[in-house]
Short mmCIF file of C-alpha atoms and ligand atoms in Angstrom, two decimals:
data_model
loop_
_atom_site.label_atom_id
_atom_site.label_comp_id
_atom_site.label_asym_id
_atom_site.label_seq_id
_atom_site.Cartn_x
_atom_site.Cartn_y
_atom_site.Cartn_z
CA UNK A 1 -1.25 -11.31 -19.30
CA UNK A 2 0.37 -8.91 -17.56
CA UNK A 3 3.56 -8.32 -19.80
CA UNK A 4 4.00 -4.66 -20.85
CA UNK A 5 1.34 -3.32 -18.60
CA UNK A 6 1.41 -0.27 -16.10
CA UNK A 7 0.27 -0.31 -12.39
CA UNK A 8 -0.78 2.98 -11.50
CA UNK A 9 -4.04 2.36 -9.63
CA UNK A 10 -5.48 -1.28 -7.50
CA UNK A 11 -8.21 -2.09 -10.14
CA UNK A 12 -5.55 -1.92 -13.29
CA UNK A 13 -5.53 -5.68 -13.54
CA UNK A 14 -8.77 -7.71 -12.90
CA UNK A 15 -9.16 -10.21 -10.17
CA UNK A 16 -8.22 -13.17 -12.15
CA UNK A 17 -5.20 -10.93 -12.37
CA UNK A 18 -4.20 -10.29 -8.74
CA UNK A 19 -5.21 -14.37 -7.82
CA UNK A 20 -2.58 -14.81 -10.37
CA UNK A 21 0.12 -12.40 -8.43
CA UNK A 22 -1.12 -13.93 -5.23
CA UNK A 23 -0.58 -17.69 -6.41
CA UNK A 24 2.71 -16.59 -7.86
CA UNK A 25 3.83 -14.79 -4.68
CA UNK A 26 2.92 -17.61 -1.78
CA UNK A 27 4.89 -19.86 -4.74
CA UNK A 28 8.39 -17.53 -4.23
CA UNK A 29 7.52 -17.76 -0.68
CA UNK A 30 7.32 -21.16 -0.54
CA UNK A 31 10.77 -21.97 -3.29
CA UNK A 32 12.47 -18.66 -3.77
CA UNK A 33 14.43 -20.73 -6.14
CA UNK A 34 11.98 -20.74 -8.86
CA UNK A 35 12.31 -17.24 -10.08
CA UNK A 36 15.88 -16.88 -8.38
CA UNK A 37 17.49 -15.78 -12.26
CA UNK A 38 14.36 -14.50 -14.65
CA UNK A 39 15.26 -11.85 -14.67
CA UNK A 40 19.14 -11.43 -15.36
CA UNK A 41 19.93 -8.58 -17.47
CA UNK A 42 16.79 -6.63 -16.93
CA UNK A 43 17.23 -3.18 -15.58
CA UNK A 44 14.94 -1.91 -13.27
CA UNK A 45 14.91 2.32 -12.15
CA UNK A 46 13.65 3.08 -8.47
CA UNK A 47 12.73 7.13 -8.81
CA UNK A 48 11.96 8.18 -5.66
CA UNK A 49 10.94 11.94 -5.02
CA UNK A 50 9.07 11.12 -1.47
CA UNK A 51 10.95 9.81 1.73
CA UNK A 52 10.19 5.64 1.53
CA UNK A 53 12.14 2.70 3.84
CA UNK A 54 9.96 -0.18 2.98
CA UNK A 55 8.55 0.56 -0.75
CA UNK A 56 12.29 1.63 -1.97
CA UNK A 57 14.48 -1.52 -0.44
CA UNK A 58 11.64 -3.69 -0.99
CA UNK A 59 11.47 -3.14 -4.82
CA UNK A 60 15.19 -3.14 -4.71
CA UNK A 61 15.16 -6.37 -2.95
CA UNK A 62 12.79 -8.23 -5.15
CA UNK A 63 14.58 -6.91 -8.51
CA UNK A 64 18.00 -8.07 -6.92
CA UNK A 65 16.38 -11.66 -5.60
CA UNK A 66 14.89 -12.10 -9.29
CA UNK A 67 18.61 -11.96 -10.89
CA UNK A 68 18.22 -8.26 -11.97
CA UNK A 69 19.51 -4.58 -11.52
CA UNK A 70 18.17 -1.79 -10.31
CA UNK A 71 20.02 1.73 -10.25
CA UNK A 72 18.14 5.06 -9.28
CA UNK A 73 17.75 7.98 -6.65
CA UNK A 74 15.74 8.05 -3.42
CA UNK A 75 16.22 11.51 -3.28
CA UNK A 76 14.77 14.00 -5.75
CA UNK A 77 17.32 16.48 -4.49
CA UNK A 78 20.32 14.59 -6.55
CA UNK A 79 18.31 14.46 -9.61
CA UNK A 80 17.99 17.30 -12.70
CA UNK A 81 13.84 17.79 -10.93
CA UNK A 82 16.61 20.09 -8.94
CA UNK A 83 17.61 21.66 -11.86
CA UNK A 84 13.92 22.31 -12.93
CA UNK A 85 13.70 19.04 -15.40
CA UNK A 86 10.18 18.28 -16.36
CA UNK A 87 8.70 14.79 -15.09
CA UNK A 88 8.25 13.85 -18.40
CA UNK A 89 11.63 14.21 -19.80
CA UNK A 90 13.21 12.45 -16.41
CA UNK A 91 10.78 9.89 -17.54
CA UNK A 92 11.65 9.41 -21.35
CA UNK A 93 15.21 9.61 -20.21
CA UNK A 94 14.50 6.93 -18.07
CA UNK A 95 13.28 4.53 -19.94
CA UNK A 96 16.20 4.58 -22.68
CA UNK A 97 18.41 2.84 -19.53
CA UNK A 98 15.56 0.62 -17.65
CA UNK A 99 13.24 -1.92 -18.65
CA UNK A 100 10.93 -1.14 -15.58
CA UNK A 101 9.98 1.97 -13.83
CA UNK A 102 9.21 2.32 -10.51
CA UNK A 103 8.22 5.54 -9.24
CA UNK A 104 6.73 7.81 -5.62
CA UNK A 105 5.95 11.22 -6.19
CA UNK A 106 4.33 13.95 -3.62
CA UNK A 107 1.65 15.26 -6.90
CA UNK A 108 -1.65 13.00 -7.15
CA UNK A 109 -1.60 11.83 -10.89
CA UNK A 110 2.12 11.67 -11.54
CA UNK A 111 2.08 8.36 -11.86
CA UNK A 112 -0.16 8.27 -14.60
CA UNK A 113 1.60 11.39 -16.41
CA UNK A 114 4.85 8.60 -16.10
CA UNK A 115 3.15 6.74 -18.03
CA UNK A 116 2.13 7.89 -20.99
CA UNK A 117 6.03 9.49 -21.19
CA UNK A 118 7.51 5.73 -20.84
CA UNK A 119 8.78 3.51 -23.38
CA UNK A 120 8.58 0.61 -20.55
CA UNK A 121 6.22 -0.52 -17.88
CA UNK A 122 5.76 1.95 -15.01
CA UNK A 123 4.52 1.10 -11.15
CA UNK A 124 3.22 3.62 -8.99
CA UNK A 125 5.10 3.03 -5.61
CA UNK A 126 2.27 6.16 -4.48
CA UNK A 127 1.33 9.43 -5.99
CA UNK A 128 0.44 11.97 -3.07
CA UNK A 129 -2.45 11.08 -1.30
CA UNK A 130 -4.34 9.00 -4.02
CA UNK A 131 -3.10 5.91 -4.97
CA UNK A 132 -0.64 3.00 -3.48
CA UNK A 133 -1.59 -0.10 -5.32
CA UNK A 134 1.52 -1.88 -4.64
CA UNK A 135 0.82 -1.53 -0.67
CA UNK A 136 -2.36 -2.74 -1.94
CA UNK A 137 -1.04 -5.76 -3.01
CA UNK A 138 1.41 -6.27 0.04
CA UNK A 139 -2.09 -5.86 2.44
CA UNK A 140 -4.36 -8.36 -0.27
CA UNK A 141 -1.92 -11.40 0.23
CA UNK A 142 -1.05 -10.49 3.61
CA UNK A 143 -5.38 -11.33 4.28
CA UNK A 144 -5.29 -13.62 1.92
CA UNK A 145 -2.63 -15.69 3.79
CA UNK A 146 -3.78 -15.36 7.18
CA UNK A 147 -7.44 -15.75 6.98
CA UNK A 148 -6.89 -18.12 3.76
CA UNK A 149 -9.34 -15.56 1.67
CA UNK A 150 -10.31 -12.37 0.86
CA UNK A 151 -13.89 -12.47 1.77
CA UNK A 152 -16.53 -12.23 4.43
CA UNK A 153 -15.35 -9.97 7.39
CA UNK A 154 -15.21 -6.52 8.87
CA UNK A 155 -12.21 -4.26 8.29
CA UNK A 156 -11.61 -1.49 10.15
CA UNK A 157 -9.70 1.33 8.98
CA UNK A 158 -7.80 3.94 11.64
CA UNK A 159 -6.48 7.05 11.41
CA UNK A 160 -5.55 9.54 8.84
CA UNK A 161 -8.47 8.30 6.22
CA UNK A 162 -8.17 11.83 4.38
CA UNK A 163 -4.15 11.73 3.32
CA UNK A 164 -3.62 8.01 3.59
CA UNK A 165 -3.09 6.53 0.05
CA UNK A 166 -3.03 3.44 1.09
CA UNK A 167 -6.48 3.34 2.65
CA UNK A 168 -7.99 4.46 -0.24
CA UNK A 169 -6.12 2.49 -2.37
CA UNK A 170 -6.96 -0.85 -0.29
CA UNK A 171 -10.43 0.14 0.70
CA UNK A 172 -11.22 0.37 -3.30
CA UNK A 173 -9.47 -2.74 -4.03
CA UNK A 174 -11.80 -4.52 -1.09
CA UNK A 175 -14.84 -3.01 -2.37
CA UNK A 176 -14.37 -5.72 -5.45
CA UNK A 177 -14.52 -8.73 -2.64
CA UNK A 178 -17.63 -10.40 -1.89
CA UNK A 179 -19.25 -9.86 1.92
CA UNK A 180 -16.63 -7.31 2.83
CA UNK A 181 -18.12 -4.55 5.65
CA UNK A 182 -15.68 -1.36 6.87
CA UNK A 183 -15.55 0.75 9.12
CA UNK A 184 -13.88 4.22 9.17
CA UNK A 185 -12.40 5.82 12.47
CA UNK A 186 -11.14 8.46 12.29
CA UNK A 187 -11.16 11.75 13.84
CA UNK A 188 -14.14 14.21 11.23
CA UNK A 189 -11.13 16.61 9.79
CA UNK A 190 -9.76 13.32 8.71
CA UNK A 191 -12.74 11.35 7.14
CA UNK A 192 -12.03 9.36 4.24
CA UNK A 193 -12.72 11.26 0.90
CA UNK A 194 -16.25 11.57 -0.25
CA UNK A 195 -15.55 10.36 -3.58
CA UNK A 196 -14.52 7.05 -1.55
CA UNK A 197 -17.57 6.45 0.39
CA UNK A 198 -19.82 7.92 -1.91
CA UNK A 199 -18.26 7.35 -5.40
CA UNK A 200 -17.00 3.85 -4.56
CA UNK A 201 -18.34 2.06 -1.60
CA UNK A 202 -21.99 3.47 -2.19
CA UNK A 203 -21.89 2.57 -5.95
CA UNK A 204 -20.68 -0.80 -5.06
CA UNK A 205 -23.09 -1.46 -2.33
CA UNK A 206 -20.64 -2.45 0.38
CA UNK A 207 -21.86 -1.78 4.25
CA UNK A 208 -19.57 0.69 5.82
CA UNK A 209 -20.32 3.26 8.46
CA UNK A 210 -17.94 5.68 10.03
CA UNK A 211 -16.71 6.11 13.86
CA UNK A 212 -15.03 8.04 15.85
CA UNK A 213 -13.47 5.90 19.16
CA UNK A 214 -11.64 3.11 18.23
CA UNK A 215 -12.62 2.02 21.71
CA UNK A 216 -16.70 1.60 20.07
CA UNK A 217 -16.01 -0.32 17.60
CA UNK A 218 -12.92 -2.40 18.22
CA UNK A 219 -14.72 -6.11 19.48
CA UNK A 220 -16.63 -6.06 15.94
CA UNK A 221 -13.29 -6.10 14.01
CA UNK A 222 -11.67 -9.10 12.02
CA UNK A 223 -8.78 -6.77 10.62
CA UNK A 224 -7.51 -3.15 11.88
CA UNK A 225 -5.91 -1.51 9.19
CA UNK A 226 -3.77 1.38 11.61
CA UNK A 227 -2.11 4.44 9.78
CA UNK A 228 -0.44 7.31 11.19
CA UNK A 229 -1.07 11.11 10.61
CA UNK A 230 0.11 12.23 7.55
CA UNK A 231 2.19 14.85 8.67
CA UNK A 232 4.06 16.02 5.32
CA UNK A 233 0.27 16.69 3.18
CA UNK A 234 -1.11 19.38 6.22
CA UNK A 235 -0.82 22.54 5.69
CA UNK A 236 0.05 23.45 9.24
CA UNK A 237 1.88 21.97 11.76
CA UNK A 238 -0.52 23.15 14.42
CA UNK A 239 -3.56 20.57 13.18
CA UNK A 240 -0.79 18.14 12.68
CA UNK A 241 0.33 18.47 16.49
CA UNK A 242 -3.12 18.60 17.35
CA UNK A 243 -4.56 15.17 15.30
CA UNK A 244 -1.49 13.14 15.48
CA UNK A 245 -2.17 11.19 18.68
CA UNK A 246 -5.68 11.12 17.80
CA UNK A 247 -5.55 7.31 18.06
CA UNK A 248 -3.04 5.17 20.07
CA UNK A 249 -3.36 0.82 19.81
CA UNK A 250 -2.42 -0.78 23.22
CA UNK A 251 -2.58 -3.54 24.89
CA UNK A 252 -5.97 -2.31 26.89
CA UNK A 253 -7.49 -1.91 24.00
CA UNK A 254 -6.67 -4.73 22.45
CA UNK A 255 -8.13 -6.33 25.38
CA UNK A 256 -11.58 -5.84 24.06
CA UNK A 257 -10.77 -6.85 20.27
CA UNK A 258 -11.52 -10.21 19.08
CA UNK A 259 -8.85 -13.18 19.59
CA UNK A 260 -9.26 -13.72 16.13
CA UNK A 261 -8.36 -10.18 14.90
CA UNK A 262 -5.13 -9.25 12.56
CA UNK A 263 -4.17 -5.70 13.20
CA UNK A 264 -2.23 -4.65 9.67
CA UNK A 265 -0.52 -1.27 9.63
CA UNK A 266 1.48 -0.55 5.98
CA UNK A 267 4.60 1.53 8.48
CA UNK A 268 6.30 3.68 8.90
CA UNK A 269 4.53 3.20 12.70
CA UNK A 270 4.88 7.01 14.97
CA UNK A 271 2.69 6.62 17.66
CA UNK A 272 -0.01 5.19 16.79
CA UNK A 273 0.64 1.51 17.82
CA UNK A 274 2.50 1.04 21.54
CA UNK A 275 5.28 -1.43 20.53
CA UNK A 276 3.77 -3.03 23.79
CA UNK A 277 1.56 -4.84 20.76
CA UNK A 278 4.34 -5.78 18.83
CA UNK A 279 4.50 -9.12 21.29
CA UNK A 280 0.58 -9.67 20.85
CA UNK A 281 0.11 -12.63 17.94
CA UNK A 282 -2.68 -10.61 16.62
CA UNK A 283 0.23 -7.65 15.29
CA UNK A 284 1.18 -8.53 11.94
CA UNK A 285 2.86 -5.03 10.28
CA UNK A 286 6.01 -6.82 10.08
CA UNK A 287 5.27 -10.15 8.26
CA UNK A 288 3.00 -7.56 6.30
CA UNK A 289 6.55 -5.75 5.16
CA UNK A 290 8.04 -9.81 4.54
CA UNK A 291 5.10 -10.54 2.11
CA UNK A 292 5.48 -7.19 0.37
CA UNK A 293 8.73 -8.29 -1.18
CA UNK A 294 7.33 -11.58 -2.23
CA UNK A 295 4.17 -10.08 -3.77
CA UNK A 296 6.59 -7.58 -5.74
CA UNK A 297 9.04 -9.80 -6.86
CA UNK A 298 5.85 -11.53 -8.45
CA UNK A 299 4.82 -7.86 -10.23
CA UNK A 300 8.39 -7.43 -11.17
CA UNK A 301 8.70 -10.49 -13.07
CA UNK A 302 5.10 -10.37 -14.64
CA UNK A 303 5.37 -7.21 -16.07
CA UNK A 304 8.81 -8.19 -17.34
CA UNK A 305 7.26 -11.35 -19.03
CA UNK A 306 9.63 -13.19 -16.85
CA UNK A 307 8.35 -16.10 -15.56
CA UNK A 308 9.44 -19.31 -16.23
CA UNK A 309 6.98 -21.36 -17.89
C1 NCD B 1 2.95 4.23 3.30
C2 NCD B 1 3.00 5.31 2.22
O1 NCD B 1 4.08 5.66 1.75
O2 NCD B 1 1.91 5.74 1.84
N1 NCD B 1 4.20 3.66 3.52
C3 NCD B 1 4.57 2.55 2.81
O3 NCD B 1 4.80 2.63 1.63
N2 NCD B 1 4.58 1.36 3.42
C4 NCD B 1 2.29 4.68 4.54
C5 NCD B 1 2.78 5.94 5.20
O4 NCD B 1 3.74 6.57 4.75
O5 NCD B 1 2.16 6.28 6.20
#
């Protein structure tokens, strides 16, 4: 049951749990009729103190799509966090008008501070560079629906593996997934975390090894997960000028990938793919962004105890 609960990090619910978001999800996909009202009259709040296209509108769409409401700010500037307000009272102020919190923040561990404030059921829509479990989500039934399971291949991860949230947050949620290998490319200021490989991955047993040309590695892929440099977490711009075209996806290289490959990225895209890819079957960011709605509509209404029997 997933009534009442928070969603601040991937492994909150179980996998029974997610299979059940996932079966719900392809179902709106499939008749967006069935949960077209559940939930009328529910409230949800979108609090928003990080830049966001996709997370924001997508959470806004689902809520509206579901029959709902949703009312908040996308820009922490036009909020009292101006004026000096603590997160915590935002957050028990908050929850006397919504029935559902959504919420981005720049500070690792906000999320979870949220909750334990709220009177209602808060998501983390990504706390700094920890945690992005709803991304997590929107990349799980993305697999899931193009390779018809999550299991059994090689995933290889690209780019800013020290900043990017939703790396870690997908890579932890894969390490639950039986015969799953990965592969982390980046450039060695931007390794994933140790407390990733070592704390995770190693504890879990999964096979993962580390590279640093795309170009080595690319033919033994199933699934490129791309991100881009993290520009806003460096503390100078000059190692952000000097990483950020660290890795660039083209059509060469894609050349040497396999014909069976899905290249995933969760966007906002800078340089790091060529839009020359966009035309390539094998690019699927932007049905990624199409099932992200779906798979939150299905949170939305869980959490809310909304769906229809
Ligand atoms: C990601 C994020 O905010 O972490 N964006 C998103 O929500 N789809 C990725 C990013 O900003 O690079």
């Amino acid at each position: 049951m997933l009534k009442g609960r928070h969603f601040i990090e991937p492994f909150n619910f179980s996998l029974e749990e997610l299979e059940e978001l996932f079966v719900l999800a392809e179902d709106v996909e499939a008749h967006p009729e069935r949960l077209q009202n559940c939930c009328r009259g529910k409230v949800q709040a979108t609090l928003f103190f990080e830049p966001s296209t996709r997370t924001r509108l997508s959470f806004e769409a689902a809520m509206l799509r579901l029959g709902g409401s949703t009312l908040g700010f996308a820009e922490p500037g036009s909020s009292s966090a101006a004026k000096g307000e603590s997160l915590a009272d935002t957050i028990r102020t908050v929850s006397c008008y919504a029935d559902l919190i959504v919420m981005r923040n720049p500070k690792e561990g906000a999320a979870l501070v949220a909750s334990r404030y709220a009177e209602v059921p808060v998501i983390n829509a990504g706390d700094g560079g920890h945690h992005h479990p709803t991304q997590t989500l929107t990349d799980l039934l993305t697999i899931r629906r193009l390779r018809g399971g999550i299991a059994d291949f090689t995933v290889g991860f690209c780019g800013d593996l020290k900043f990017g949230r939703t790396v870690h947050s997908l890579a932890r949620a894969l390490a639950r997934y039986p015969r799953i290998r990965m592969i982390f490319i980046s450039p060695p200021e931007l390794r994933a975390p140790e407390y990733l490989r070592q704390g995770v991955l190693e504890q879990a047993g999964i096979e993962y090894r580390e590279a640093d040309r795309l170009e080595a590695v690319i033919g033994e892929l199933d699934l490129l997960y791309m991100t881009r440099v993290q520009r806003e977490r460096f503390f100078n711009e000059e190692d952000y000028i000097r990483l950020k075209d660290s890795y660039i996806l083209n059509a060469e290289k894609m050349e040497a990938a396999k014909k069976s490959l899905f290249v995933l990225h969760p966007l906002p895209r800078v340089n790091e793919i060529d839009t020359e890819v966009d035309r390539d079957p094998r690019a699927v960011y932007f049905k990624q962004a199409k099932y992200g709605m779906y798979v939150r509509m299905a949170l939305i209404a869980s959490v809310l105890g909304a769906v229809p029997c």
